[in-house]
PDB file of C-alpha atoms in Angstrom:
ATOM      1  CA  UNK A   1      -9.107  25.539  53.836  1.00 32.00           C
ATOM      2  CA  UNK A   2      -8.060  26.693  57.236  1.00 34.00           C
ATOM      3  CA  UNK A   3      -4.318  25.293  58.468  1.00 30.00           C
ATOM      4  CA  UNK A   4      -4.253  22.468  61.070  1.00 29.00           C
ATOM      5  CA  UNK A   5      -2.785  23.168  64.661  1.00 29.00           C
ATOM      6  CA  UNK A   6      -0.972  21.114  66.438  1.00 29.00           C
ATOM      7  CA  UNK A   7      -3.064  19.438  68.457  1.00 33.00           C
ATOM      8  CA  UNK A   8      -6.771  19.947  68.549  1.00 43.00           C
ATOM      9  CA  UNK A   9      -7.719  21.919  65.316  1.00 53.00           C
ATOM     10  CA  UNK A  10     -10.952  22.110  62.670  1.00 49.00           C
ATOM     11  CA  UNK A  11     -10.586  22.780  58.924  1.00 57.00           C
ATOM     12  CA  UNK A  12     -13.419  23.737  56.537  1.00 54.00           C
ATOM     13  CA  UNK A  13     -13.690  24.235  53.213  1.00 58.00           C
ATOM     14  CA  UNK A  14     -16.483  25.087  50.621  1.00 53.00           C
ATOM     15  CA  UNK A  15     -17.195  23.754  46.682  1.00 55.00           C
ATOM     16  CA  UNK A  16     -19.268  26.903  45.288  1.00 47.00           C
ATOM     17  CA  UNK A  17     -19.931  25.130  41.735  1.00 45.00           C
ATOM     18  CA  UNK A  18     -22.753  23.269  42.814  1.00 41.00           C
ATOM     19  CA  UNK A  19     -25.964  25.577  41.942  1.00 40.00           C
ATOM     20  CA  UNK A  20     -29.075  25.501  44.444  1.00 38.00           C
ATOM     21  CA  UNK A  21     -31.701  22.692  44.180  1.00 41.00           C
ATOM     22  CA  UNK A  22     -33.969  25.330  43.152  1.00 54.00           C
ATOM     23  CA  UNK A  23     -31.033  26.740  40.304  1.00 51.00           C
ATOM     24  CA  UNK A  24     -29.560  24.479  37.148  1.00 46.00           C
ATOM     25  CA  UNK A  25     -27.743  21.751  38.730  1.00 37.00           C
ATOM     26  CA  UNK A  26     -24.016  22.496  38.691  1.00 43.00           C
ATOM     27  CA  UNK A  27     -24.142  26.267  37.304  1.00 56.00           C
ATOM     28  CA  UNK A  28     -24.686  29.616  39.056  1.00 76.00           C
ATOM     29  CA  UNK A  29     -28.042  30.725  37.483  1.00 85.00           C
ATOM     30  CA  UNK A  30     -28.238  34.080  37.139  1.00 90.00           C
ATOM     31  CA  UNK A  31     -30.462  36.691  34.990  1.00 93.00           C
ATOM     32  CA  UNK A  32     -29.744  40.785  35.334  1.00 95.00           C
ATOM     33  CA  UNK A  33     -30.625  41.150  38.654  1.00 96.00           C
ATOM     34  CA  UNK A  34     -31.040  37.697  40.340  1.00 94.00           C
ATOM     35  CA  UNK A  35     -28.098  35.125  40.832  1.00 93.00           C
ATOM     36  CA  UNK A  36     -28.734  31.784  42.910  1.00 91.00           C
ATOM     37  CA  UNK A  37     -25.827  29.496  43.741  1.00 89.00           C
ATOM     38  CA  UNK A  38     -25.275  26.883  46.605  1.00 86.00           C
ATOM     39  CA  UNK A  39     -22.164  26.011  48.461  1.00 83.00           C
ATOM     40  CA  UNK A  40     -21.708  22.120  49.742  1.00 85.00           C
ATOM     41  CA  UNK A  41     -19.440  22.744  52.647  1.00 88.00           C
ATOM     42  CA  UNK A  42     -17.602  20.324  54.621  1.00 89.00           C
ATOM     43  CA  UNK A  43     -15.806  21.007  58.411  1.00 90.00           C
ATOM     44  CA  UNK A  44     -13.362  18.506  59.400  1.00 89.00           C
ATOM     45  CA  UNK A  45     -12.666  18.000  63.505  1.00 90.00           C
ATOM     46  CA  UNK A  46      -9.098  16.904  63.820  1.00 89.00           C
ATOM     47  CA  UNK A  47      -7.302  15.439  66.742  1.00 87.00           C
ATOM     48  CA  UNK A  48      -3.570  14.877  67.056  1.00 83.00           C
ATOM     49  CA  UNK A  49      -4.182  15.000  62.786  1.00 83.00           C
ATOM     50  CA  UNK A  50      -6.581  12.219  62.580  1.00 88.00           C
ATOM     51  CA  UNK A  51      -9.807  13.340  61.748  1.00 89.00           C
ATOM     52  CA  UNK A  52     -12.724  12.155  64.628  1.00 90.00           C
ATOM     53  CA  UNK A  53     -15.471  13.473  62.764  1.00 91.00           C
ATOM     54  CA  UNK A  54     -16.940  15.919  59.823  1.00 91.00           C
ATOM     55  CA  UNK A  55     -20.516  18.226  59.464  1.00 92.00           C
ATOM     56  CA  UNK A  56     -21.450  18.247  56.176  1.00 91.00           C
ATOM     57  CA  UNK A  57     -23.831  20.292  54.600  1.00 90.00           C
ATOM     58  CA  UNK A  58     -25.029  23.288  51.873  1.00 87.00           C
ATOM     59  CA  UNK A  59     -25.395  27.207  52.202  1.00 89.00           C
ATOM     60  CA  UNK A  60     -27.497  28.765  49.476  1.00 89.00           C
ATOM     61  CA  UNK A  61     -27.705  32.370  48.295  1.00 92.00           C
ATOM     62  CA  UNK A  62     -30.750  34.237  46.782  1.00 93.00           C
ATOM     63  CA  UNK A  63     -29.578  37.955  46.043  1.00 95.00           C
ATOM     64  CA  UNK A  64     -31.960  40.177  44.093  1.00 96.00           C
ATOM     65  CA  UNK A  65     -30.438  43.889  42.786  1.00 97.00           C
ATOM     66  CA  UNK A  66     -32.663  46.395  41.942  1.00 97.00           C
ATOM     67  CA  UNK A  67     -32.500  48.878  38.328  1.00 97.00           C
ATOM     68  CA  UNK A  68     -33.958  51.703  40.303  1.00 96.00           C
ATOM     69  CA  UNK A  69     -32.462  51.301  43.689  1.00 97.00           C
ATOM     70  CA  UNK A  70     -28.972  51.145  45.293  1.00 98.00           C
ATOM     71  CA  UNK A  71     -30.461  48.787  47.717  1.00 98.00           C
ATOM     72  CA  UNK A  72     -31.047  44.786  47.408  1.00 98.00           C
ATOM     73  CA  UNK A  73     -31.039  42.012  50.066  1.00 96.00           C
ATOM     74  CA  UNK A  74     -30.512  38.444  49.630  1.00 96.00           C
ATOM     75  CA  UNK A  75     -31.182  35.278  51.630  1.00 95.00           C
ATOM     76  CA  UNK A  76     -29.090  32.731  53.001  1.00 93.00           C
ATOM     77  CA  UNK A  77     -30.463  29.288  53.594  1.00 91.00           C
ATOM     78  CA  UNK A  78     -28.126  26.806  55.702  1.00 92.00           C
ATOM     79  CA  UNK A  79     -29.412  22.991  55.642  1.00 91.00           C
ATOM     80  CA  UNK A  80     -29.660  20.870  58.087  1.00 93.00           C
ATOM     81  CA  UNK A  81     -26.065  19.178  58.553  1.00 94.00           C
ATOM     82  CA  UNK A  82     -25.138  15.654  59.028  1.00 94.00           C
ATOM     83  CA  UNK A  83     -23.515  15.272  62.014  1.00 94.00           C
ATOM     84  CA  UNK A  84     -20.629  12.157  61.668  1.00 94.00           C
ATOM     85  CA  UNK A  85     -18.827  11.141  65.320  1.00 94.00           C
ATOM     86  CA  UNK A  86     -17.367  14.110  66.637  1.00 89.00           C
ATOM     87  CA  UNK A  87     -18.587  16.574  65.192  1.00 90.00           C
ATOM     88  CA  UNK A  88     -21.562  17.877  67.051  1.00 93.00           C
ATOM     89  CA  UNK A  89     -21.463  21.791  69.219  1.00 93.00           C
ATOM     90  CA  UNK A  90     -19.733  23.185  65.753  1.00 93.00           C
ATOM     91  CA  UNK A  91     -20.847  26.794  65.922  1.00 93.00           C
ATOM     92  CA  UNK A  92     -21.057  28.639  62.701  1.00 93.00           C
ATOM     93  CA  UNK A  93     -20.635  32.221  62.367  1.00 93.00           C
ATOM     94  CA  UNK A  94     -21.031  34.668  59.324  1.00 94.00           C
ATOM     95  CA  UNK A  95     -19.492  37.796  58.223  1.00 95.00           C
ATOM     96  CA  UNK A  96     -20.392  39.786  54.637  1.00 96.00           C
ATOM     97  CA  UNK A  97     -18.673  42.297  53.017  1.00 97.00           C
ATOM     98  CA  UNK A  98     -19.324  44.065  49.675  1.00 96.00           C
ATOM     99  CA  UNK A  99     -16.316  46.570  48.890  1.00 94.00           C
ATOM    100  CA  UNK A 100     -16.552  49.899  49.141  1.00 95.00           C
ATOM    101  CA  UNK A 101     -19.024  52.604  48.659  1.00 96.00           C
ATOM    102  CA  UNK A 102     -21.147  48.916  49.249  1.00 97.00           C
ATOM    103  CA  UNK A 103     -21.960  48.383  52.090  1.00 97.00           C
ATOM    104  CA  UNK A 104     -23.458  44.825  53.965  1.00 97.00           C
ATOM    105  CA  UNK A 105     -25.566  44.478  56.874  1.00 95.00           C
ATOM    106  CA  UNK A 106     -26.029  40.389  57.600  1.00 94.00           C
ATOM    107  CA  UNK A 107     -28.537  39.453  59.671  1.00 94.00           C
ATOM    108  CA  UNK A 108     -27.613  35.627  59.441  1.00 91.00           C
ATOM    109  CA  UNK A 109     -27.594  34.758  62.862  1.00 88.00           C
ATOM    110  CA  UNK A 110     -24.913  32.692  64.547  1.00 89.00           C
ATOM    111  CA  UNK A 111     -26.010  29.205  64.756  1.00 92.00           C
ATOM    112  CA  UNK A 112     -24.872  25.368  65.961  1.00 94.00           C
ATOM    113  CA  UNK A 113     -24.729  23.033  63.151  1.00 93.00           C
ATOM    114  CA  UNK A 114     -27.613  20.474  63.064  1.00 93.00           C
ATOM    115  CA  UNK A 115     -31.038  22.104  61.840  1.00 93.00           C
ATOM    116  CA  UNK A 116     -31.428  23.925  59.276  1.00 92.00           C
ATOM    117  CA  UNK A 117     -31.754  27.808  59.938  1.00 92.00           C
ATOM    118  CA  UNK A 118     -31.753  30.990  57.284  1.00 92.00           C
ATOM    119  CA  UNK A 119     -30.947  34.756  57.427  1.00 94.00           C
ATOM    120  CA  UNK A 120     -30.984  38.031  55.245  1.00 96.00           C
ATOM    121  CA  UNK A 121     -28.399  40.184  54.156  1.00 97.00           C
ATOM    122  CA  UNK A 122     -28.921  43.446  53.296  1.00 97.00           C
ATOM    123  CA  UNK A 123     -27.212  46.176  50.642  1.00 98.00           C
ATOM    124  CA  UNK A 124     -26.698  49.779  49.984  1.00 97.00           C
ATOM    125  CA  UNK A 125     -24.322  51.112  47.170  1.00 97.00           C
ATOM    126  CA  UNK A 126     -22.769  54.659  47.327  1.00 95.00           C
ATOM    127  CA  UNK A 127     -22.152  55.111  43.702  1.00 96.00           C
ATOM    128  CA  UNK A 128     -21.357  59.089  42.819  1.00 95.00           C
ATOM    129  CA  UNK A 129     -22.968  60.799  39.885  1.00 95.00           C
ATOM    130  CA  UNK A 130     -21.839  59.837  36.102  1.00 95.00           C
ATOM    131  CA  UNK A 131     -19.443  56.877  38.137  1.00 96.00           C
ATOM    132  CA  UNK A 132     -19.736  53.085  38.059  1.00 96.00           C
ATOM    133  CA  UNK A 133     -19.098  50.472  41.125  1.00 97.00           C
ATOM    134  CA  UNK A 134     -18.165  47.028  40.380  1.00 96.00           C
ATOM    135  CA  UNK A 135     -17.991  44.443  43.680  1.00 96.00           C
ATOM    136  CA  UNK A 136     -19.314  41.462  44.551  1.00 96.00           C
ATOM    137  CA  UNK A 137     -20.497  39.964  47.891  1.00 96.00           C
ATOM    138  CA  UNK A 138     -17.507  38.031  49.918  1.00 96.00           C
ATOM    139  CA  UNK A 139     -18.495  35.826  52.709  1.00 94.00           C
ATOM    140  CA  UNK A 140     -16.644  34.291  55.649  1.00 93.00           C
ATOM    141  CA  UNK A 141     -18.014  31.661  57.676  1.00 93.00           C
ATOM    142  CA  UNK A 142     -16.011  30.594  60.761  1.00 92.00           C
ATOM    143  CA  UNK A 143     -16.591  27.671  62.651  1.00 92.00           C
ATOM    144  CA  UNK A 144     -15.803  27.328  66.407  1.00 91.00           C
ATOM    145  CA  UNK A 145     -15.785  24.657  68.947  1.00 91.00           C
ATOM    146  CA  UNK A 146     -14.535  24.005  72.370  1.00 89.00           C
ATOM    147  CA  UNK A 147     -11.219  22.891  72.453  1.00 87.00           C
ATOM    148  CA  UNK A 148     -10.642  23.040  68.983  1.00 88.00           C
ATOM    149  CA  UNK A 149      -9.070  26.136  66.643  1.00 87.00           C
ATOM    150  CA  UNK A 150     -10.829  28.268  64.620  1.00 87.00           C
ATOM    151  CA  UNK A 151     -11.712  26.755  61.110  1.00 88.00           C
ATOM    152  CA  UNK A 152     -12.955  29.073  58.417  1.00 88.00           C
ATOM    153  CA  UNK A 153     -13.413  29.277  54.187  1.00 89.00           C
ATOM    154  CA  UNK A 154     -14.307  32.033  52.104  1.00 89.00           C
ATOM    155  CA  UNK A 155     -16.276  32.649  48.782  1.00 89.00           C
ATOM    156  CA  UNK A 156     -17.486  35.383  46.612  1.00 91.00           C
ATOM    157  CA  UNK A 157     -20.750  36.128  44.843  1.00 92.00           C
ATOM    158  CA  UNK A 158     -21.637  36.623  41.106  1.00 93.00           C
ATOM    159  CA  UNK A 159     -19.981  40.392  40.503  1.00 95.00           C
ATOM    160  CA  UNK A 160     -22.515  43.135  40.435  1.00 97.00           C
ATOM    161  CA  UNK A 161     -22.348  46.303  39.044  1.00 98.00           C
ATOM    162  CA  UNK A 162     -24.261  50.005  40.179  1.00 98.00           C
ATOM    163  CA  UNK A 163     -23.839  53.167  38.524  1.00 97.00           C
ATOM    164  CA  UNK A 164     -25.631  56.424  38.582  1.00 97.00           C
ATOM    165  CA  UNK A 165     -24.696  57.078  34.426  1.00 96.00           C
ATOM    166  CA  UNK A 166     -28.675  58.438  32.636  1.00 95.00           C
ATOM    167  CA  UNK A 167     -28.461  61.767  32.814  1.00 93.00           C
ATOM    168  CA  UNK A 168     -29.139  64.230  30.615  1.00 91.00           C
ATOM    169  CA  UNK A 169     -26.193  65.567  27.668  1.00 86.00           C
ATOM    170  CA  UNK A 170     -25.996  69.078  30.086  1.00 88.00           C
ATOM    171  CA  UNK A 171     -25.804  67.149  33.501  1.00 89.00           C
ATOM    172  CA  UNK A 172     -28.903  68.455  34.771  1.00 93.00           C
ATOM    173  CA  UNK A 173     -31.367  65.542  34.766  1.00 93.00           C
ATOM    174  CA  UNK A 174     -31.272  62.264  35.913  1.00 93.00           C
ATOM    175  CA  UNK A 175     -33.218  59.834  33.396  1.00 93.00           C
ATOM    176  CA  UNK A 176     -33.281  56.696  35.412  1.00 93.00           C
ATOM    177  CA  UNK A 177     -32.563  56.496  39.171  1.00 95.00           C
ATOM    178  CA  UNK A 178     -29.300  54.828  39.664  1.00 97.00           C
ATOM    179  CA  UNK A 179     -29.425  50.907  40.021  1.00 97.00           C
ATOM    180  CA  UNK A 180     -27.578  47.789  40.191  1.00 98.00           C
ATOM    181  CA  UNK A 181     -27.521  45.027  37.937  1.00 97.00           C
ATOM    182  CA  UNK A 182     -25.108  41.657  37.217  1.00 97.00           C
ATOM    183  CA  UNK A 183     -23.166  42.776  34.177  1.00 97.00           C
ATOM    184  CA  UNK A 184     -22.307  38.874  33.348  1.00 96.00           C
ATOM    185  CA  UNK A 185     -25.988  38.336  31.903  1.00 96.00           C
ATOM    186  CA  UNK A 186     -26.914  39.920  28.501  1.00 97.00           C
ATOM    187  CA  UNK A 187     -29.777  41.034  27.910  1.00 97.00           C
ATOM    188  CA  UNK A 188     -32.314  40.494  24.764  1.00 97.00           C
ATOM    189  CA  UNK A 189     -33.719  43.658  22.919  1.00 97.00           C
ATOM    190  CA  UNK A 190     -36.976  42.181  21.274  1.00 97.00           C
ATOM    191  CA  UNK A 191     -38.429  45.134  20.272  1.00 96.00           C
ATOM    192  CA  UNK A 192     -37.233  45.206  17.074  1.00 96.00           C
ATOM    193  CA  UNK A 193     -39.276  42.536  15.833  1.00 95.00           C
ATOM    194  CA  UNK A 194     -42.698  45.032  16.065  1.00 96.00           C
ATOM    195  CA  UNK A 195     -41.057  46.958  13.317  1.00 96.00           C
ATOM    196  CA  UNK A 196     -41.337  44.780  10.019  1.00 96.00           C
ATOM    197  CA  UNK A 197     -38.923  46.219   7.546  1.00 96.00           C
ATOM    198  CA  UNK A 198     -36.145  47.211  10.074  1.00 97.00           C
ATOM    199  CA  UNK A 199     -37.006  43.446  11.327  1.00 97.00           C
ATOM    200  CA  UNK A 200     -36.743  41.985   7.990  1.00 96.00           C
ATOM    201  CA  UNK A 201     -33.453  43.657   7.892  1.00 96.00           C
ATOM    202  CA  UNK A 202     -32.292  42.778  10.893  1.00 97.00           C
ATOM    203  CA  UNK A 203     -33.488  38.853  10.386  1.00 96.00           C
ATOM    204  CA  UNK A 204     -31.106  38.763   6.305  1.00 96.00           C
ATOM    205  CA  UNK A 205     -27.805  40.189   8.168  1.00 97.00           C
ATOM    206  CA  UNK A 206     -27.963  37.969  11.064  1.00 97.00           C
ATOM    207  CA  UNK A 207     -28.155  35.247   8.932  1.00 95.00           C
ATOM    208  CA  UNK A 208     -24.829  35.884   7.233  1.00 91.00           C
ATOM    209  CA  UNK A 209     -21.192  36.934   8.243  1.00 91.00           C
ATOM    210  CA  UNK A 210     -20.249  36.570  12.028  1.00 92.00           C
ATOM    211  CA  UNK A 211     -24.549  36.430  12.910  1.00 96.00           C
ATOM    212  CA  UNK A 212     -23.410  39.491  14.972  1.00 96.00           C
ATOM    213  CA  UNK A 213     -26.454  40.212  17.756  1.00 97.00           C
ATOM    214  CA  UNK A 214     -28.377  37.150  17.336  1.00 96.00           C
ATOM    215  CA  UNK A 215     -28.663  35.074  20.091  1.00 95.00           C
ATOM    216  CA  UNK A 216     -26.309  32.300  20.105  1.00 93.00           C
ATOM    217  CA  UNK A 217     -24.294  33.395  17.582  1.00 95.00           C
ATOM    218  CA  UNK A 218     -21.328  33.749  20.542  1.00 94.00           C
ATOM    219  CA  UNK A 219     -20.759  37.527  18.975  1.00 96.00           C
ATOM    220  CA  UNK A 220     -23.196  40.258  20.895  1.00 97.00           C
ATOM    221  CA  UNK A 221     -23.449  43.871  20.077  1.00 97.00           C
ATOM    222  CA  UNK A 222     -22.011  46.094  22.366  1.00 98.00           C
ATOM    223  CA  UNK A 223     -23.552  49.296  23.723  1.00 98.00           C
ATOM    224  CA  UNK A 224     -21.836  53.046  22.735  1.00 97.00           C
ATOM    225  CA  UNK A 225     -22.223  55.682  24.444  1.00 94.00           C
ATOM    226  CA  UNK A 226     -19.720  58.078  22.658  1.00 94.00           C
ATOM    227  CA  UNK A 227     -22.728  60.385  20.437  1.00 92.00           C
ATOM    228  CA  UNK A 228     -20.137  61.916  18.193  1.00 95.00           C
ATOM    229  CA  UNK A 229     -18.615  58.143  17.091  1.00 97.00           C
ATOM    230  CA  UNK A 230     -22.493  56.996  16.849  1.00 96.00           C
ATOM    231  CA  UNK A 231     -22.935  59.505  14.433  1.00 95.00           C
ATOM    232  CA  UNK A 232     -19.757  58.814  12.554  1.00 97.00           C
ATOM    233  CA  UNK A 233     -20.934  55.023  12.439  1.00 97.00           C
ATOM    234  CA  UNK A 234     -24.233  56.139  11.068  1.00 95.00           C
ATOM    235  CA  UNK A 235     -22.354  58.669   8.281  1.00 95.00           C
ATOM    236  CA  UNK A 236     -20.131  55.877   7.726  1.00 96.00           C
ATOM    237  CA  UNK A 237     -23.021  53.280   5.767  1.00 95.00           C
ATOM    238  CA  UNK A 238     -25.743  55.972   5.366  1.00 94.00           C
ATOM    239  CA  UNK A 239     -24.152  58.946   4.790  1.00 89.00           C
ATOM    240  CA  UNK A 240     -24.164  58.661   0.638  1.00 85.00           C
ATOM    241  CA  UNK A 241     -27.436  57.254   0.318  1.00 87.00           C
ATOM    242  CA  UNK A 242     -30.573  58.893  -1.243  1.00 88.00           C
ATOM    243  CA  UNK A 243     -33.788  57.039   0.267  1.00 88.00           C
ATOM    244  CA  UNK A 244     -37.014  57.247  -1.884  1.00 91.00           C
ATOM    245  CA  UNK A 245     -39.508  59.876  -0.448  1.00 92.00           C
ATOM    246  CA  UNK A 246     -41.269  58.784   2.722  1.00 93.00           C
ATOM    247  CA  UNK A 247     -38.241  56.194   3.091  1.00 95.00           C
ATOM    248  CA  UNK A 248     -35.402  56.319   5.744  1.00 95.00           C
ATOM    249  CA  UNK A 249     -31.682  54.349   5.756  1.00 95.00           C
ATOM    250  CA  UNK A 250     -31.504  51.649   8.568  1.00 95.00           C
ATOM    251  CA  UNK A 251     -28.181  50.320   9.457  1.00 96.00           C
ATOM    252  CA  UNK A 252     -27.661  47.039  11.526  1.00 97.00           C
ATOM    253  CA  UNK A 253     -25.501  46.766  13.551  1.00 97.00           C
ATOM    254  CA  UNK A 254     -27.064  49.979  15.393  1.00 97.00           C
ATOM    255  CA  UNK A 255     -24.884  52.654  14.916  1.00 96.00           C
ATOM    256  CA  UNK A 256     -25.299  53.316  18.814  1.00 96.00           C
ATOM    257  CA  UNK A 257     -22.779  50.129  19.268  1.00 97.00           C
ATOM    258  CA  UNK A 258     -19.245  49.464  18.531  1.00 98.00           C
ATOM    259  CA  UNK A 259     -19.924  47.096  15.913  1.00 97.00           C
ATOM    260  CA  UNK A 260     -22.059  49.702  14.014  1.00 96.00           C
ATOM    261  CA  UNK A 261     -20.671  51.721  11.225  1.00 96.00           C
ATOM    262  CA  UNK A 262     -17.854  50.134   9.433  1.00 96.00           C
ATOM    263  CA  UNK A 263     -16.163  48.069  12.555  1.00 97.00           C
ATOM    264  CA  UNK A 264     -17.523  45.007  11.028  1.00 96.00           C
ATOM    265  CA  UNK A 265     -16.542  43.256   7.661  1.00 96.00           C
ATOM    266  CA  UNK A 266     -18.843  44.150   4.924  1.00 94.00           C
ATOM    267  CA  UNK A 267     -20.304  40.374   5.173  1.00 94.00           C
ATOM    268  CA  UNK A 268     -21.301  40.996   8.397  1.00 96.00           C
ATOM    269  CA  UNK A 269     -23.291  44.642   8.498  1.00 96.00           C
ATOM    270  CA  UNK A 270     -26.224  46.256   5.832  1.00 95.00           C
ATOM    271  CA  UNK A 271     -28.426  48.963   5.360  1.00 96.00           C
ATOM    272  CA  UNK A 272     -31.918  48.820   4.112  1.00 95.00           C
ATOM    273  CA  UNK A 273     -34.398  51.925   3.117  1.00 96.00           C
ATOM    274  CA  UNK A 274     -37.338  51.501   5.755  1.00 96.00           C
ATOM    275  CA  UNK A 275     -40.282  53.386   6.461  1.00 96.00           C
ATOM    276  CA  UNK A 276     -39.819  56.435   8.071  1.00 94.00           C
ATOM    277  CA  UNK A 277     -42.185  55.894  10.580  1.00 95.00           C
ATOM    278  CA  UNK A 278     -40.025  52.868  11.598  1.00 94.00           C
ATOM    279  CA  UNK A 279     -36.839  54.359  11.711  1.00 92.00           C
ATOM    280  CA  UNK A 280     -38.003  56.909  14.498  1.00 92.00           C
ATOM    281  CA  UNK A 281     -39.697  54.583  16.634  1.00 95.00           C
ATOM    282  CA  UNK A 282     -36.435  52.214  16.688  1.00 94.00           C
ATOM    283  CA  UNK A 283     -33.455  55.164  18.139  1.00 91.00           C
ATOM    284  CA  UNK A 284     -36.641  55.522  21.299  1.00 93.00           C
ATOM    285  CA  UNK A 285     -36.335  51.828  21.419  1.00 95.00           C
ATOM    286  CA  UNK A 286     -33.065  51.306  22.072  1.00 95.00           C
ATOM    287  CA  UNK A 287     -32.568  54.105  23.867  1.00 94.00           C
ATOM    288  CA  UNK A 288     -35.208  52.980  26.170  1.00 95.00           C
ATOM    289  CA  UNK A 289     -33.555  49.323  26.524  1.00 96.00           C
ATOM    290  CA  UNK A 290     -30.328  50.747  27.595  1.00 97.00           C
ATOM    291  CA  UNK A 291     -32.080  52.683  30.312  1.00 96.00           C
ATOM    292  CA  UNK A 292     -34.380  49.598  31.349  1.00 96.00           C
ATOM    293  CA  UNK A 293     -31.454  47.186  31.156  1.00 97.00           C
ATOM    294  CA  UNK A 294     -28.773  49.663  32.886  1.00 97.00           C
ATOM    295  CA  UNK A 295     -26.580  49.124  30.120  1.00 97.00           C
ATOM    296  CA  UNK A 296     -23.634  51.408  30.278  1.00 96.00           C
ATOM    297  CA  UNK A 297     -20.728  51.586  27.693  1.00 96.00           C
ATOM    298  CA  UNK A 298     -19.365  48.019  26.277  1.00 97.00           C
ATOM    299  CA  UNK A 299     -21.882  46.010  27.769  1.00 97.00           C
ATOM    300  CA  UNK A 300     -23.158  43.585  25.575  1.00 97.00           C
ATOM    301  CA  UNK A 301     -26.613  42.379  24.698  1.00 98.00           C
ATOM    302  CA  UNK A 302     -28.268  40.448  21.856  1.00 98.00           C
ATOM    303  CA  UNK A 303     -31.139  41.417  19.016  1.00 97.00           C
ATOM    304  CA  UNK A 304     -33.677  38.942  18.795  1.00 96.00           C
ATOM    305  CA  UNK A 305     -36.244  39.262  15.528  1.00 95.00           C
TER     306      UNK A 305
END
């Protein structure tokens, strides 16, 4: 909330944990590369500190990242503003910034409160090779009138998250273009459940222990991306086993995540002799759903069978 001159002044001041009519009521909805939230904002015209009359109404945001792009845009949708006493000829202005390498180009145009009006905003990332960059969209709106001070509030977006990490093991080839995504969603690897036996494993340890993986269960597997400690992990429950010809050792949690191996109390991990068949279509699996879901090391996601 902006300070109060003496004399003539305006304050303002957002609420950003209302969601959009169009989102949940009174949650940011957001999946990996959407978010949606509304702000109900309120300006305040204040004389000789009496207040002679308010403008209220709600700013919405529709961003949209892309996985294979370092660009995204959003929209910005303004409503129409009711107008109490003195409070009409309230211009609003916006200004977006997205931290650096981001960059934010707003094309929300200036505008008196009253009708409703809408703009875009549009991003580009400069993420480096093998590197990460976390930011989120900040936005100030300022609100001028004549013969009053400036009133202004600020907010932030949902954090996002590009990085430019698939390449190959000898830093030769990129495997997926580099993308953005919001880091705060999981995603669900349902893949697994096209594989019977590895399902069927999957489906008797998620049922006991700490459920680790299955949706709900508050306790999601975590990606690794360390190849040596994946194939400790997978030593670690497989290593002294002898499966039966044609047969193959599956261990849950994947040993690709740092629950796999032994990180987890016995109650809460297995192994089970699967098809072989199975056993090499599941690494290509999850392999794949890290690239398609841009998830880099520690971020979580959940195994539904």
């Amino acid at each position: 909330m902006a300070s109060v001159a003496q004399g003539l002044a305006m304050t303002a001041a957002a609420d950003t944990g209302v969601a959009a009519a169009r989102c949940k009521v009174g949650n940011i909805v957001y999946t990996r590369i959407t978010e949606c939230e509304t702000a109900r904002a309120t300006v305040e015209v204040i004389r000789n500190r009496a207040v002679i009359g308010t403008a209220t109404f709600t700013i919405s945001h529709e961003m949209t990242l892309d996985k294979k792009s370092l660009k995204w845009s959003e929209t910005m949708r303004v409503s129409k503003a009711t107008i109490v006493n003195n409070a009409g000829g309230i211009r609003m202005g916006v200004s977006v910034s997205c931290g650096s390498p981001c960059k934010a180009s707003s094309h929300v145009p200036g505008h008196t409160l009253g009708s409703a009006f809408s703009g875009k905003v549009d991003y580009s990332d400069g993420v480096k090779k093998n590197k990460t960059h976390s930011g989120a969209a900040n936005y100030t709106f300022t609100f001028t009138k004549p013969g009053y001070t400036l009133g202004s509030f600020s907010y932030a977006s949902l954090g996002f998250r590009c990085d430019d990490t698939f390449w190959n093991a000898a830093n030769t080839r990129r495997l997926v273009r580099p993308g953005c995504v919001f880091p705060k969603f999981k995603p669900t690897l349902t893949t697994m459940s096209t594989l019977p036996e590895i399902a069927k494993n999957i489906r008797r340890i998620q049922a006991k222990g700490g459920h680790y993986g299955k949706p709900g269960s508050g306790h999601p597997l975590h990606r690794l991306t360390d190849d040596r400690k994946a194939t400790a992990n997978r030593r670690a429950v497989c290593g002294r086993t002898t499966p039966p010809r044609g047969r193959s050792c599956d261990e849950y949690p994947f040993a690709r995540t740092h629950e796999g191996g032994t990180a987890l109390p016995a109650a809460s991990r297995g192994i089970a002799m699967v098809p072989e068949k199975e056993q090499d279509q599941q690494g290509g699996r999850i392999i794949g759903f890290y690239k398609q879901e841009r998830l880099v090391n520690k971020d979580g996601f959940w195994v539904a069978v």
